Amino acid sequence: MPKSGSKDAPEEHGASAPLRRCDHPGCGEAGLFRAPRDRSLRDFLWFCLPHVRDYNKAWDYYKGMAPAEIEAHLRDDTAWQRPTWPLGRLGGAGRFDPEILRDPLGVLGAEAPTPRRRPRETHEAPPELRAALDLLGLVWPLDQGELRARYKELAKRYHPDATGGDRQAEERLKDINRAYSLLKRRVPARARATAEAEGAAAG
């Protein structure tokens, strides 16, 4: 017998309240088990155990619904009847952006993606610039033109207007701004970098 106060227990209005009778026509047993009257699931019938079993076997939640309505209902059920939005609403549909994967504690270790702009001969970056270069996905050496182009690309991607005010994107943009400011002071302009490289090769 269901516990008093449970949703399966008949309503009682005192210790000596009479039990409900089974709602099946002609049955005189106590109606201890509830079953939905319709798909709103707000109104119930009360049956004895054999009759609630029969009722449940014959119950069809989708009875009277058109196939299109059934399909729409099943689709909504995959997200628990909650609203959803399409992935990639910002134009990046189908592409994984490794920039969004942040691993400040190094939990992912060697498995974390390290984005690089293009393969080329690299030199050891100064230690104080390595984190900023990794954040922007750049390799050392680079010049102001490359730095500026990459900054514009990332600033556009993580701008609040493009991300709908996403807090994580805002924090990411702040990190990008700090990295850009640090590198801008340390990265030479293109002409100077080229001249220095040619001078080093000649010397």
Coordinates of C-alpha atoms in Angstrom, one line a residue:
M1 CA 0.0 0.0 0.0
P2 CA 1.4 3.5 -0.9
K3 CA 2.7 5.6 2.0
S4 CA 0.5 8.4 3.2
G5 CA 1.4 11.7 1.6
S6 CA 3.0 10.0 -1.5
K7 CA 1.7 11.0 -4.9
D8 CA 0.3 7.4 -5.3
A9 CA -1.7 7.5 -2.1
P10 CA -5.4 8.4 -2.3
E11 CA -6.3 11.8 -0.8
E12 CA -7.2 11.5 2.9
H13 CA -9.1 14.1 5.0
G14 CA -8.5 12.7 8.4
A15 CA -7.5 9.4 10.1
S16 CA -10.9 7.8 9.4
A17 CA -11.4 9.1 5.9
P18 CA -12.9 6.5 3.6
L19 CA -10.7 5.1 0.8
R20 CA -11.5 5.9 -2.8
R21 CA -13.3 3.2 -4.8
C22 CA -11.8 1.9 -8.0
D23 CA -12.9 4.1 -10.9
H24 CA -13.4 1.0 -13.1
P25 CA -17.1 0.5 -13.8
G26 CA -18.6 -2.2 -11.5
C27 CA -15.5 -2.6 -9.3
G28 CA -15.9 -2.3 -5.6
E29 CA -12.2 -2.6 -4.6
A30 CA -10.3 0.3 -3.1
G31 CA -8.7 2.7 -5.6
L32 CA -5.2 2.9 -4.3
F33 CA -3.3 3.5 -7.6
R34 CA -3.6 6.6 -9.7
A35 CA -3.4 6.8 -13.5
P36 CA -3.6 9.8 -15.8
R37 CA -7.0 10.6 -17.3
D38 CA -5.4 12.4 -20.3
R39 CA -2.0 13.6 -21.5
S40 CA -2.1 16.8 -19.5
L41 CA -1.2 14.6 -16.5
R42 CA -3.1 16.9 -14.1
D43 CA -6.3 14.9 -13.7
F44 CA -6.2 11.3 -12.5
L45 CA -8.3 8.2 -12.1
W46 CA -7.9 5.8 -9.2
F47 CA -7.9 2.1 -9.7
C48 CA -7.3 -1.2 -7.8
L49 CA -4.1 -3.0 -8.8
P50 CA -5.5 -5.3 -11.5
H51 CA -7.5 -2.5 -13.1
V52 CA -4.6 0.0 -13.0
R53 CA -2.4 -2.6 -14.8
D54 CA -5.0 -3.1 -17.5
Y55 CA -5.5 0.7 -17.9
N56 CA -1.7 1.3 -18.1
K57 CA -1.3 -1.5 -20.8
A58 CA -4.0 0.3 -22.9
W59 CA -2.7 3.8 -22.3
D60 CA -1.5 5.7 -25.4
Y61 CA 0.0 9.1 -24.6
Y62 CA 0.1 10.1 -28.3
K63 CA -3.5 9.0 -29.0
G64 CA -5.2 11.7 -31.2
M65 CA -2.0 13.5 -32.2
A66 CA -1.0 13.9 -35.8
P67 CA 2.4 12.3 -36.8
A68 CA 4.0 15.8 -37.1
E69 CA 2.9 16.6 -33.6
I70 CA 4.3 13.3 -32.3
E71 CA 7.6 14.0 -34.1
A72 CA 7.8 17.5 -32.6
H73 CA 7.0 16.2 -29.1
L74 CA 9.7 13.6 -29.4
R75 CA 12.2 16.2 -30.5
D76 CA 11.3 18.4 -27.6
D77 CA 11.7 15.4 -25.2
T78 CA 15.4 15.0 -26.2
A79 CA 16.1 18.3 -24.4
W80 CA 13.5 17.7 -21.6
Q81 CA 11.1 20.2 -23.1
R82 CA 13.6 23.0 -22.6
P83 CA 14.5 25.7 -25.2
T84 CA 17.6 25.0 -27.3
W85 CA 19.7 27.0 -29.8
P86 CA 21.6 25.8 -32.8
L87 CA 25.3 25.3 -32.3
G88 CA 27.6 27.6 -34.2
R89 CA 25.3 30.6 -34.0
L90 CA 28.4 32.8 -34.2
G91 CA 29.5 31.5 -37.6
G92 CA 31.9 28.8 -36.4
A93 CA 29.6 25.9 -37.0
G94 CA 31.4 22.6 -37.5
R95 CA 34.8 23.8 -36.5
F96 CA 36.5 23.2 -33.2
D97 CA 38.3 26.3 -32.0
P98 CA 41.3 25.3 -29.8
E99 CA 41.4 28.9 -28.6
I100 CA 38.4 28.2 -26.4
L101 CA 40.1 25.4 -24.5
R102 CA 41.8 27.0 -21.5
D103 CA 44.1 25.0 -19.3
P104 CA 45.6 27.4 -16.8
L105 CA 46.3 24.6 -14.3
G106 CA 47.9 22.3 -16.8
V107 CA 45.4 19.5 -16.1
L108 CA 45.3 18.4 -19.7
G109 CA 49.1 18.3 -19.9
A110 CA 50.5 17.3 -23.3
E111 CA 47.0 16.6 -24.6
A112 CA 46.0 20.2 -24.7
P113 CA 46.0 21.7 -28.2
T114 CA 48.6 24.3 -28.8
P115 CA 47.5 26.4 -31.8
R116 CA 50.2 27.6 -34.1
R117 CA 49.9 30.0 -37.0
R118 CA 52.2 28.2 -39.4
P119 CA 55.2 25.9 -39.3
R120 CA 58.5 27.7 -39.6
E121 CA 61.9 27.7 -38.0
T122 CA 61.4 29.0 -34.5
H123 CA 63.8 30.4 -32.0
E124 CA 63.4 30.2 -28.3
A125 CA 61.1 33.0 -27.1
P126 CA 62.1 35.0 -24.1
P127 CA 60.5 33.3 -21.0
E128 CA 58.4 36.4 -20.1
L129 CA 56.7 36.3 -23.6
R130 CA 56.0 32.6 -23.9
A131 CA 52.6 32.6 -22.2
A132 CA 51.4 35.6 -24.3
L133 CA 52.6 33.9 -27.5
D134 CA 50.8 30.7 -26.6
L135 CA 47.6 32.6 -25.7
L136 CA 47.6 34.4 -29.1
G137 CA 48.7 31.2 -31.0
L138 CA 51.9 32.8 -32.4
V139 CA 55.5 31.6 -32.7
W140 CA 58.7 33.5 -32.1
P141 CA 60.1 35.5 -33.9
L142 CA 57.3 37.6 -35.3
D143 CA 56.8 41.2 -36.3
Q144 CA 54.3 43.9 -35.5
G145 CA 52.3 43.2 -38.7
E146 CA 51.7 39.5 -37.7
L147 CA 50.9 40.5 -34.1
R148 CA 48.4 43.2 -35.2
A149 CA 46.7 40.9 -37.7
R150 CA 46.3 38.1 -35.1
Y151 CA 45.1 40.5 -32.4
K152 CA 42.4 41.9 -34.7
E153 CA 41.2 38.4 -35.6
L154 CA 40.9 37.3 -31.9
A155 CA 39.5 40.7 -30.8
K156 CA 36.8 40.3 -33.4
R157 CA 36.0 36.7 -32.4
Y158 CA 35.8 37.4 -28.7
H159 CA 34.2 40.8 -28.8
P160 CA 31.0 41.1 -26.6
D161 CA 28.9 42.0 -29.6
A162 CA 30.0 38.8 -31.4
T163 CA 29.6 36.5 -28.3
G164 CA 26.3 37.8 -27.0
G165 CA 27.8 39.0 -23.7
D166 CA 29.3 35.7 -22.8
R167 CA 31.4 36.2 -19.6
Q168 CA 34.0 33.6 -20.5
A169 CA 34.5 35.3 -23.8
E170 CA 34.9 38.7 -22.1
E171 CA 37.5 37.2 -19.7
R172 CA 39.3 35.7 -22.7
L173 CA 39.3 39.1 -24.5
K174 CA 40.9 40.7 -21.4
D175 CA 43.6 38.1 -21.5
I176 CA 44.1 38.7 -25.2
N177 CA 44.4 42.5 -24.6
R178 CA 47.0 42.0 -21.9
A179 CA 49.0 39.6 -24.1
Y180 CA 48.9 42.0 -27.0
S181 CA 50.0 44.9 -24.9
L182 CA 53.0 42.9 -23.6
L183 CA 54.0 41.7 -27.0
K184 CA 53.5 45.0 -28.7
R185 CA 56.2 46.6 -26.5
R186 CA 58.7 43.7 -27.3
V187 CA 58.0 42.8 -30.9
P188 CA 60.0 44.8 -33.5
A189 CA 58.4 46.5 -36.5
R190 CA 58.7 44.6 -39.8
A191 CA 61.4 46.8 -41.4
R192 CA 63.5 46.8 -38.3
A193 CA 63.1 43.0 -37.8
T194 CA 64.1 42.3 -41.4
A195 CA 67.1 44.6 -41.2
E196 CA 68.3 43.0 -38.0
A197 CA 67.9 39.5 -39.4
E198 CA 69.8 40.5 -42.6
G199 CA 72.5 42.1 -40.5
A200 CA 72.9 39.1 -38.3
A201 CA 73.1 36.8 -41.4
A202 CA 75.8 39.1 -43.0
G203 CA 77.8 39.4 -39.8

